[in-house]
């Protein structure tokens, strides 16, 4: 036991020593131990990211990457933002955790700020997006119960309508409202009472709605599903049907919320509000924190003991989240998101004119999907080689989620490198087509000669 702890320390230290001299180890020992000891839930390349600054990250060999994925919408302030570093240092030395049995100095002020940003009345803090979704589903089921029947009767009003092409996380409840089969089927049977509606199909929504529905859940912009925004007509119908049937409208803003679209929240594109908003990703600038924001209508149903969390909303994460929201306001980052987003989209549209395998550019602000008619994985790999972090979702859509602090020069740098990435795929396709042709020519010639 003692010996393996010492060995682990040596692996970390020796790898740091090598990188301090700027030399890459042949095979980074940290990659080998990760490959051997971690559950194989992710496919990762054989390199280790060690640090970041602003919109760039660096690997152990000293290679620099322009980060246009932002930790999948988490690193909205990039890396090592001085104000975030300062708050974490200061508060870590004061208190990392007490317990939710007591007030801490930051939960209340953060809840107030989130209420101002969202127009919601009450907040519950969790540790992740999935966990916030779980809580929202519990609130929906609670809302569907007649309080007079508490606590034992099964609720007649228990159905949850979720969307095709949705993604809400990896826990059991979250997987139950996620439509993609590869995430669901291996774990069935899942939570009962969930039905899926065709996204943006108002008639389908209406046909599945009745008084047994306690909630309709949607992402204002579907993220993992390939950056698909909800239409205004669908949103309005969902709001109207939820009100008509006394059900809740739940907006999953985990990926698209907290400034990503150039607005505080994605639903603020519309005139009406949801009853519950679920957030996480950038909230505490990279520290784990999620939240459920609820209207008073929903909050009225909650009493002490019905829901809770050991870690959720500790003083360190809440202080950091408060600083994140203050930085977004002080530095006018929503304006930057809108301006840089427009430049990025304009540049991508120009590239679509050059590369006919780009089918569509979708999204809002700094949440952009580039849909291709070819598989995206080789482009992600090529981008990595060229020092660019992007990702591909739903096989054919490249996803761009750069930090809110991205500069005009960095957008230009991205577009320049991205063009090289696209061109390399074209030339690979052309050369493999040429190789196929030359492979075929002698064969045809031979068969003709026979
Ligand atoms: C829209 C949406 N909902 C829920 C989740 C799950 O959040 P977490 O990974 O923090 O559990 C994600 C994560 O990607 C998401 O994009």
Short mmCIF file of C-alpha atoms in Angstrom, two decimals, residues 4-437:
data_model
loop_
_atom_site.label_atom_id
_atom_site.label_comp_id
_atom_site.label_asym_id
_atom_site.label_seq_id
_atom_site.Cartn_x
_atom_site.Cartn_y
_atom_site.Cartn_z
CA UNK A 4 2.23 1.95 -4.45
CA UNK A 5 1.50 5.44 -3.03
CA UNK A 6 5.21 6.28 -3.33
CA UNK A 7 5.24 4.90 -6.87
CA UNK A 8 2.26 7.06 -7.87
CA UNK A 9 4.02 10.17 -6.50
CA UNK A 10 7.16 9.28 -8.44
CA UNK A 11 5.18 8.95 -11.70
CA UNK A 12 3.72 12.42 -11.26
CA UNK A 13 7.03 13.97 -10.14
CA UNK A 14 9.21 12.41 -12.83
CA UNK A 15 6.77 13.45 -15.55
CA UNK A 16 6.82 17.03 -14.23
CA UNK A 17 10.62 16.99 -14.15
CA UNK A 18 10.78 15.97 -17.81
CA UNK A 19 8.30 18.64 -18.85
CA UNK A 20 10.15 21.32 -16.88
CA UNK A 21 12.97 20.88 -19.40
CA UNK A 22 10.49 21.07 -22.26
CA UNK A 23 11.25 17.49 -23.35
CA UNK A 24 8.45 15.02 -23.93
CA UNK A 25 8.80 11.61 -22.33
CA UNK A 26 8.73 8.76 -24.87
CA UNK A 27 5.51 7.37 -23.46
CA UNK A 28 4.19 9.54 -20.66
CA UNK A 29 3.95 7.31 -17.59
CA UNK A 30 0.76 9.13 -16.59
CA UNK A 31 -0.92 7.98 -19.79
CA UNK A 32 0.09 4.34 -19.19
CA UNK A 33 -1.23 4.31 -15.62
CA UNK A 34 -4.44 6.05 -16.70
CA UNK A 35 -4.91 3.48 -19.47
CA UNK A 36 -4.29 0.66 -17.03
CA UNK A 37 -6.22 1.83 -13.96
CA UNK A 38 -9.12 3.99 -15.16
CA UNK A 39 -12.45 2.57 -16.26
CA UNK A 40 -12.32 2.88 -20.03
CA UNK A 41 -15.19 5.39 -20.33
CA UNK A 42 -13.36 7.80 -22.66
CA UNK A 43 -11.20 7.47 -25.77
CA UNK A 44 -8.24 9.76 -25.19
CA UNK A 45 -5.10 10.58 -27.15
CA UNK A 46 -1.68 9.68 -25.68
CA UNK A 47 -0.85 13.12 -24.29
CA UNK A 48 -1.43 14.92 -21.00
CA UNK A 49 -2.75 18.46 -20.69
CA UNK A 50 -0.87 20.20 -17.91
CA UNK A 51 -1.96 23.84 -17.76
CA UNK A 52 -3.80 26.64 -19.46
CA UNK A 53 -3.79 30.40 -19.72
CA UNK A 54 -6.60 32.41 -21.24
CA UNK A 55 -7.84 30.65 -24.39
CA UNK A 56 -4.79 28.37 -24.69
CA UNK A 57 -3.90 25.05 -23.08
CA UNK A 58 -0.55 23.26 -23.07
CA UNK A 59 0.43 19.60 -22.99
CA UNK A 60 3.31 17.90 -21.22
CA UNK A 61 5.49 18.19 -24.31
CA UNK A 62 4.97 21.96 -24.32
CA UNK A 63 2.61 21.94 -27.31
CA UNK A 64 0.13 24.85 -27.33
CA UNK A 65 -3.54 24.45 -28.31
CA UNK A 66 -6.15 27.11 -29.01
CA UNK A 67 -9.08 25.94 -26.89
CA UNK A 68 -12.31 26.26 -28.85
CA UNK A 69 -14.05 23.57 -26.80
CA UNK A 70 -13.61 25.24 -23.39
CA UNK A 71 -13.89 21.99 -21.42
CA UNK A 72 -17.28 21.43 -23.20
CA UNK A 73 -18.73 24.82 -22.25
CA UNK A 74 -17.21 24.92 -18.76
CA UNK A 75 -14.21 27.22 -19.18
CA UNK A 76 -16.16 30.35 -20.08
CA UNK A 77 -13.37 32.50 -18.60
CA UNK A 78 -10.64 30.41 -20.22
CA UNK A 79 -7.90 29.15 -17.95
CA UNK A 80 -6.24 30.67 -14.88
CA UNK A 81 -8.34 33.84 -14.90
CA UNK A 82 -6.58 36.04 -12.30
CA UNK A 83 -9.77 37.00 -10.44
CA UNK A 84 -10.92 33.36 -10.23
CA UNK A 85 -7.48 32.23 -9.06
CA UNK A 86 -7.50 34.95 -6.41
CA UNK A 87 -10.94 34.03 -5.04
CA UNK A 88 -10.13 30.31 -4.95
CA UNK A 89 -6.85 30.96 -3.10
CA UNK A 90 -8.49 33.31 -0.62
CA UNK A 91 -11.57 31.20 0.11
CA UNK A 92 -9.73 27.86 0.18
CA UNK A 93 -7.69 29.27 3.04
CA UNK A 94 -10.92 30.27 4.86
CA UNK A 95 -13.44 27.45 4.29
CA UNK A 96 -13.87 24.81 1.58
CA UNK A 97 -16.83 23.06 3.20
CA UNK A 98 -19.11 23.36 6.21
CA UNK A 99 -22.43 21.57 5.69
CA UNK A 100 -25.81 22.49 4.32
CA UNK A 101 -27.00 22.25 7.93
CA UNK A 102 -25.55 25.78 8.28
CA UNK A 103 -25.61 29.01 6.29
CA UNK A 104 -22.40 30.01 4.57
CA UNK A 105 -21.44 33.50 3.41
CA UNK A 106 -21.93 32.92 -0.34
CA UNK A 107 -24.98 30.69 -0.97
CA UNK A 108 -27.55 33.42 -0.29
CA UNK A 109 -25.80 36.16 -2.32
CA UNK A 110 -25.23 33.71 -5.21
CA UNK A 111 -28.90 32.64 -5.14
CA UNK A 112 -29.91 36.32 -5.24
CA UNK A 113 -27.63 36.99 -8.22
CA UNK A 114 -28.96 33.92 -10.09
CA UNK A 115 -32.50 35.02 -9.38
CA UNK A 116 -31.67 38.47 -10.86
CA UNK A 117 -30.08 36.87 -13.94
CA UNK A 118 -32.94 34.44 -14.56
CA UNK A 119 -36.14 35.93 -13.13
CA UNK A 120 -36.63 32.73 -11.08
CA UNK A 121 -37.48 32.88 -7.37
CA UNK A 122 -35.57 30.13 -5.56
CA UNK A 123 -32.33 28.16 -5.99
CA UNK A 124 -31.01 24.74 -4.99
CA UNK A 125 -27.31 23.93 -5.46
CA UNK A 126 -26.01 20.58 -6.73
CA UNK A 127 -22.59 19.31 -7.82
CA UNK A 128 -23.20 18.67 -11.50
CA UNK A 129 -25.65 19.07 -14.34
CA UNK A 130 -27.00 15.52 -14.08
CA UNK A 131 -27.62 15.97 -10.40
CA UNK A 132 -29.51 19.21 -11.03
CA UNK A 133 -31.62 17.36 -13.64
CA UNK A 134 -32.36 14.63 -11.06
CA UNK A 135 -33.56 17.30 -8.62
CA UNK A 136 -35.69 18.97 -11.30
CA UNK A 137 -37.34 15.62 -12.12
CA UNK A 138 -38.07 15.07 -8.43
CA UNK A 139 -39.59 18.56 -8.23
CA UNK A 140 -41.76 17.76 -11.28
CA UNK A 141 -43.07 14.54 -9.69
CA UNK A 142 -43.66 16.39 -6.44
CA UNK A 143 -45.56 19.11 -8.29
CA UNK A 144 -47.73 16.44 -9.93
CA UNK A 145 -48.91 15.08 -6.58
CA UNK A 146 -51.94 16.27 -4.76
CA UNK A 147 -50.44 17.60 -1.50
CA UNK A 148 -53.52 16.22 0.32
CA UNK A 149 -52.47 12.67 -0.66
CA UNK A 150 -48.95 13.09 0.68
CA UNK A 151 -46.82 11.08 1.03
CA UNK A 152 -48.05 7.64 0.03
CA UNK A 153 -50.29 7.74 -3.04
CA UNK A 154 -48.91 7.22 -6.51
CA UNK A 155 -49.30 10.41 -8.52
CA UNK A 156 -51.69 10.18 -11.40
CA UNK A 157 -49.99 13.25 -12.84
CA UNK A 158 -46.55 11.74 -13.28
CA UNK A 159 -45.60 11.72 -16.98
CA UNK A 160 -42.58 13.65 -18.20
CA UNK A 161 -42.34 14.70 -21.84
CA UNK A 162 -38.74 14.92 -23.06
CA UNK A 163 -37.40 15.55 -26.56
CA UNK A 164 -35.98 13.37 -29.28
CA UNK A 165 -32.28 14.08 -29.77
CA UNK A 166 -31.97 15.30 -26.18
CA UNK A 167 -29.11 14.91 -23.73
CA UNK A 168 -29.54 15.52 -20.00
CA UNK A 169 -26.70 13.59 -18.37
CA UNK A 170 -25.56 10.19 -17.16
CA UNK A 171 -27.36 9.42 -13.91
CA UNK A 172 -30.43 7.16 -14.01
CA UNK A 173 -33.06 9.91 -14.09
CA UNK A 174 -31.02 11.97 -16.55
CA UNK A 175 -30.48 8.96 -18.84
CA UNK A 176 -34.21 8.21 -18.66
CA UNK A 177 -35.02 11.60 -20.22
CA UNK A 178 -32.14 11.38 -22.74
CA UNK A 179 -33.41 9.97 -26.03
CA UNK A 180 -30.23 8.65 -27.66
CA UNK A 181 -30.38 4.86 -27.48
CA UNK A 182 -26.67 4.23 -26.97
CA UNK A 183 -26.86 6.13 -23.67
CA UNK A 184 -30.12 4.47 -22.55
CA UNK A 185 -30.46 0.91 -23.72
CA UNK A 186 -27.50 -0.63 -21.86
CA UNK A 187 -29.09 0.45 -18.57
CA UNK A 188 -32.77 -0.39 -19.06
CA UNK A 189 -35.22 -0.60 -17.38
CA UNK A 190 -35.16 3.13 -16.76
CA UNK A 191 -37.42 5.58 -14.96
CA UNK A 192 -41.04 4.89 -16.01
CA UNK A 193 -43.42 7.60 -17.22
CA UNK A 194 -41.15 9.28 -19.78
CA UNK A 195 -42.33 9.89 -23.36
CA UNK A 196 -40.33 11.44 -26.16
CA UNK A 197 -41.63 14.14 -28.47
CA UNK A 198 -40.21 15.05 -31.88
CA UNK A 199 -38.14 18.19 -31.28
CA UNK A 200 -39.79 21.31 -32.70
CA UNK A 201 -42.89 19.34 -33.79
CA UNK A 202 -45.79 21.15 -32.12
CA UNK A 203 -48.43 18.65 -33.26
CA UNK A 204 -46.50 15.74 -31.78
CA UNK A 205 -46.15 17.66 -28.51
CA UNK A 206 -49.84 18.44 -28.41
CA UNK A 207 -50.83 14.84 -29.17
CA UNK A 208 -48.79 13.56 -26.20
CA UNK A 209 -49.90 16.23 -23.72
CA UNK A 210 -52.75 15.61 -21.30
CA UNK A 211 -53.48 16.03 -17.60
CA UNK A 212 -51.22 13.11 -16.64
CA UNK A 213 -48.16 15.17 -17.68
CA UNK A 214 -46.31 16.84 -14.80
CA UNK A 215 -43.47 18.36 -16.84
CA UNK A 216 -42.08 19.01 -20.28
CA UNK A 217 -38.30 19.17 -20.44
CA UNK A 218 -36.22 20.68 -23.22
CA UNK A 219 -32.87 22.27 -24.04
CA UNK A 220 -33.39 25.75 -25.56
CA UNK A 221 -30.45 24.80 -27.78
CA UNK A 222 -29.76 21.07 -27.96
CA UNK A 223 -26.03 20.67 -27.34
CA UNK A 224 -24.94 17.03 -27.60
CA UNK A 225 -27.72 16.55 -30.16
CA UNK A 226 -25.80 18.75 -32.63
CA UNK A 227 -26.57 22.42 -31.75
CA UNK A 228 -30.26 22.57 -32.66
CA UNK A 229 -32.16 25.62 -31.33
CA UNK A 230 -35.78 25.24 -30.24
CA UNK A 231 -38.12 27.25 -32.45
CA UNK A 232 -40.15 30.09 -31.00
CA UNK A 233 -43.39 28.39 -32.09
CA UNK A 234 -42.45 25.17 -30.27
CA UNK A 235 -41.37 27.01 -27.12
CA UNK A 236 -44.62 29.01 -27.08
CA UNK A 237 -46.71 25.86 -27.57
CA UNK A 238 -44.80 24.04 -24.81
CA UNK A 239 -45.38 26.99 -22.47
CA UNK A 240 -49.07 27.21 -23.35
CA UNK A 241 -49.71 23.46 -23.02
CA UNK A 242 -47.82 23.28 -19.73
CA UNK A 243 -49.93 26.12 -18.33
CA UNK A 244 -53.15 24.62 -19.70
CA UNK A 245 -52.46 21.21 -18.13
CA UNK A 246 -50.90 22.57 -14.92
CA UNK A 247 -47.53 21.01 -15.78
CA UNK A 248 -44.04 22.49 -15.47
CA UNK A 249 -41.87 23.73 -18.32
CA UNK A 250 -38.25 22.84 -17.50
CA UNK A 251 -35.39 24.44 -19.45
CA UNK A 252 -32.10 22.54 -19.40
CA UNK A 253 -29.63 25.44 -19.72
CA UNK A 254 -26.65 23.39 -18.60
CA UNK A 255 -24.83 23.85 -21.90
CA UNK A 256 -26.51 26.89 -23.46
CA UNK A 257 -27.09 28.99 -20.32
CA UNK A 258 -25.15 31.54 -18.25
CA UNK A 259 -24.08 33.75 -21.15
CA UNK A 260 -23.13 31.22 -23.81
CA UNK A 261 -25.67 32.55 -26.33
CA UNK A 262 -24.90 36.22 -25.64
CA UNK A 263 -27.91 36.38 -23.30
CA UNK A 264 -27.98 35.31 -19.66
CA UNK A 265 -30.10 32.31 -20.68
CA UNK A 266 -31.16 30.71 -23.95
CA UNK A 267 -34.87 30.99 -23.10
CA UNK A 268 -34.55 34.78 -22.87
CA UNK A 269 -34.87 34.75 -26.66
CA UNK A 270 -38.60 34.22 -25.96
CA UNK A 271 -41.24 36.31 -24.21
CA UNK A 272 -42.31 33.62 -21.72
CA UNK A 273 -40.37 31.98 -18.90
CA UNK A 274 -40.00 28.35 -17.84
CA UNK A 275 -40.96 27.16 -14.34
CA UNK A 276 -37.60 25.52 -13.68
CA UNK A 277 -34.15 26.27 -15.13
CA UNK A 278 -31.29 23.83 -14.69
CA UNK A 279 -27.69 25.09 -14.91
CA UNK A 280 -24.15 23.83 -14.28
CA UNK A 281 -21.06 23.77 -16.55
CA UNK A 282 -19.54 27.31 -16.38
CA UNK A 283 -21.23 28.31 -13.12
CA UNK A 284 -18.19 28.03 -10.86
CA UNK A 285 -15.60 28.59 -13.60
CA UNK A 286 -14.48 24.95 -13.62
CA UNK A 287 -15.20 23.91 -10.05
CA UNK A 288 -18.13 21.47 -9.86
CA UNK A 289 -21.41 23.28 -9.20
CA UNK A 290 -24.90 22.95 -10.62
CA UNK A 291 -28.19 24.54 -9.66
CA UNK A 292 -31.95 24.27 -10.00
CA UNK A 293 -33.66 27.64 -10.35
CA UNK A 294 -37.36 27.42 -9.61
CA UNK A 295 -40.41 29.65 -9.67
CA UNK A 296 -42.26 30.20 -6.39
CA UNK A 297 -45.06 27.98 -7.74
CA UNK A 298 -42.65 25.04 -7.60
CA UNK A 299 -40.73 26.15 -4.54
CA UNK A 300 -43.93 26.20 -2.46
CA UNK A 301 -44.05 22.40 -2.65
CA UNK A 302 -40.66 21.92 -0.99
CA UNK A 303 -40.26 21.34 2.72
CA UNK A 304 -37.06 20.59 4.70
CA UNK A 305 -35.84 17.04 4.21
CA UNK A 306 -37.40 16.41 0.78
CA UNK A 307 -34.15 17.03 -1.11
CA UNK A 308 -30.57 17.73 -0.17
CA UNK A 309 -26.86 17.41 -0.90
CA UNK A 310 -23.68 17.02 1.14
CA UNK A 311 -21.37 19.01 -1.12
CA UNK A 312 -23.74 21.18 -3.17
CA UNK A 313 -23.27 24.90 -2.65
CA UNK A 314 -20.23 24.90 -0.36
CA UNK A 315 -18.57 28.24 0.42
CA UNK A 316 -15.60 27.84 -1.95
CA UNK A 317 -17.65 26.94 -5.04
CA UNK A 318 -20.32 29.55 -4.33
CA UNK A 319 -17.72 32.33 -3.82
CA UNK A 320 -16.15 31.31 -7.14
CA UNK A 321 -19.51 31.25 -8.94
CA UNK A 322 -20.38 34.69 -7.59
CA UNK A 323 -17.05 35.96 -8.92
CA UNK A 324 -17.74 34.30 -12.30
CA UNK A 325 -21.08 36.13 -12.65
CA UNK A 326 -19.49 39.41 -11.51
CA UNK A 327 -16.69 39.06 -14.08
CA UNK A 328 -19.22 38.40 -16.87
CA UNK A 329 -21.00 41.62 -15.86
CA UNK A 330 -17.91 43.80 -15.12
CA UNK A 331 -16.08 42.82 -18.30
CA UNK A 332 -19.23 43.09 -20.45
CA UNK A 333 -18.60 39.56 -21.67
CA UNK A 334 -22.07 39.07 -23.14
CA UNK A 335 -21.24 41.80 -25.66
CA UNK A 336 -18.02 39.99 -26.47
CA UNK A 337 -19.89 36.69 -26.88
CA UNK A 338 -22.27 38.30 -29.37
CA UNK A 339 -19.55 40.15 -31.32
CA UNK A 340 -17.04 37.28 -31.50
CA UNK A 341 -19.87 34.84 -32.22
CA UNK A 342 -20.98 36.92 -35.20
CA UNK A 343 -17.39 37.09 -36.53
CA UNK A 344 -16.95 33.38 -36.09
CA UNK A 345 -20.19 32.57 -37.87
CA UNK A 346 -19.33 34.96 -40.71
CA UNK A 347 -15.92 33.30 -41.15
CA UNK A 348 -17.47 29.83 -41.08
CA UNK A 349 -20.05 30.81 -43.70
CA UNK A 350 -17.18 31.98 -45.91
CA UNK A 351 -15.46 28.60 -45.39
CA UNK A 352 -18.71 26.81 -46.27
CA UNK A 353 -18.47 28.55 -49.66
CA UNK A 354 -15.03 26.94 -50.18
CA UNK A 355 -15.67 23.46 -48.76
CA UNK A 356 -18.82 21.85 -50.08
CA UNK A 357 -18.86 19.20 -47.32
CA UNK A 358 -19.94 21.92 -44.85
CA UNK A 359 -23.73 21.62 -44.88
CA UNK A 360 -24.92 24.08 -42.28
CA UNK A 361 -23.74 26.49 -39.57
CA UNK A 362 -26.09 26.57 -36.55
CA UNK A 363 -26.25 28.14 -33.10
CA UNK A 364 -26.11 31.42 -31.29
CA UNK A 365 -23.35 33.46 -29.64
CA UNK A 366 -20.40 31.19 -28.88
CA UNK A 367 -22.34 27.92 -29.18
CA UNK A 368 -21.85 26.94 -32.79
CA UNK A 369 -22.34 23.71 -34.71
CA UNK A 370 -20.79 23.06 -38.11
CA UNK A 371 -22.72 20.26 -39.76
CA UNK A 372 -20.77 18.24 -42.28
CA UNK A 373 -21.70 15.72 -44.92
CA UNK A 374 -18.59 13.71 -43.89
CA UNK A 375 -17.69 12.23 -40.50
CA UNK A 376 -16.25 14.81 -38.11
CA UNK A 377 -13.85 12.60 -36.12
CA UNK A 378 -10.94 12.83 -38.63
CA UNK A 379 -11.25 16.62 -38.59
CA UNK A 380 -11.11 16.69 -34.80
CA UNK A 381 -7.94 14.56 -34.94
CA UNK A 382 -6.39 16.80 -37.59
CA UNK A 383 -7.34 19.93 -35.61
CA UNK A 384 -5.57 18.47 -32.58
CA UNK A 385 -2.43 17.92 -34.67
CA UNK A 386 -2.62 21.55 -35.80
CA UNK A 387 -3.03 22.81 -32.23
CA UNK A 388 -6.80 23.32 -32.07
CA UNK A 389 -9.24 21.82 -29.55
CA UNK A 390 -12.70 21.23 -30.99
CA UNK A 391 -15.08 18.32 -30.76
CA UNK A 392 -17.60 16.39 -32.81
CA UNK A 393 -21.07 15.51 -31.65
CA UNK A 394 -23.61 13.25 -33.33
CA UNK A 395 -20.87 12.03 -35.72
CA UNK A 396 -21.35 14.80 -38.28
CA UNK A 397 -21.43 18.07 -36.32
CA UNK A 398 -18.31 19.89 -35.19
CA UNK A 399 -18.99 21.76 -31.98
CA UNK A 400 -17.36 25.07 -31.07
CA UNK A 401 -17.69 26.37 -27.50
CA UNK A 402 -14.84 28.86 -27.05
CA UNK A 403 -14.38 30.88 -23.85
CA UNK A 404 -16.39 34.12 -23.53
CA UNK A 405 -13.06 36.03 -23.31
CA UNK A 406 -11.97 34.97 -26.81
CA UNK A 407 -10.50 37.90 -28.77
CA UNK A 408 -11.01 38.98 -32.36
CA UNK A 409 -7.41 37.95 -33.11
CA UNK A 410 -8.07 34.48 -31.66
CA UNK A 411 -11.21 34.09 -33.80
CA UNK A 412 -9.06 34.95 -36.84
CA UNK A 413 -6.38 32.50 -35.67
CA UNK A 414 -9.03 29.81 -35.29
CA UNK A 415 -10.49 30.40 -38.77
CA UNK A 416 -7.03 30.31 -40.36
CA UNK A 417 -6.09 27.01 -38.72
CA UNK A 418 -9.57 25.55 -39.24
CA UNK A 419 -9.27 26.25 -42.98
CA UNK A 420 -6.01 24.25 -43.03
CA UNK A 421 -7.78 21.43 -41.19
CA UNK A 422 -10.64 21.42 -43.72
CA UNK A 423 -8.17 21.59 -46.62
CA UNK A 424 -6.17 18.65 -45.27
CA UNK A 425 -9.31 16.53 -45.26
CA UNK A 426 -10.11 17.59 -48.82
CA UNK A 427 -6.60 16.71 -49.95
CA UNK A 428 -6.74 13.37 -48.10
CA UNK A 429 -10.07 12.61 -49.80
CA UNK A 430 -8.66 13.72 -53.17
CA UNK A 431 -5.49 11.69 -52.80
CA UNK A 432 -7.37 8.59 -51.68
CA UNK A 433 -9.74 9.05 -54.64
CA UNK A 434 -6.70 9.43 -56.92
CA UNK A 435 -5.09 6.36 -55.32
CA UNK A 436 -8.30 4.41 -55.89
CA UNK A 437 -8.36 5.57 -59.50
#
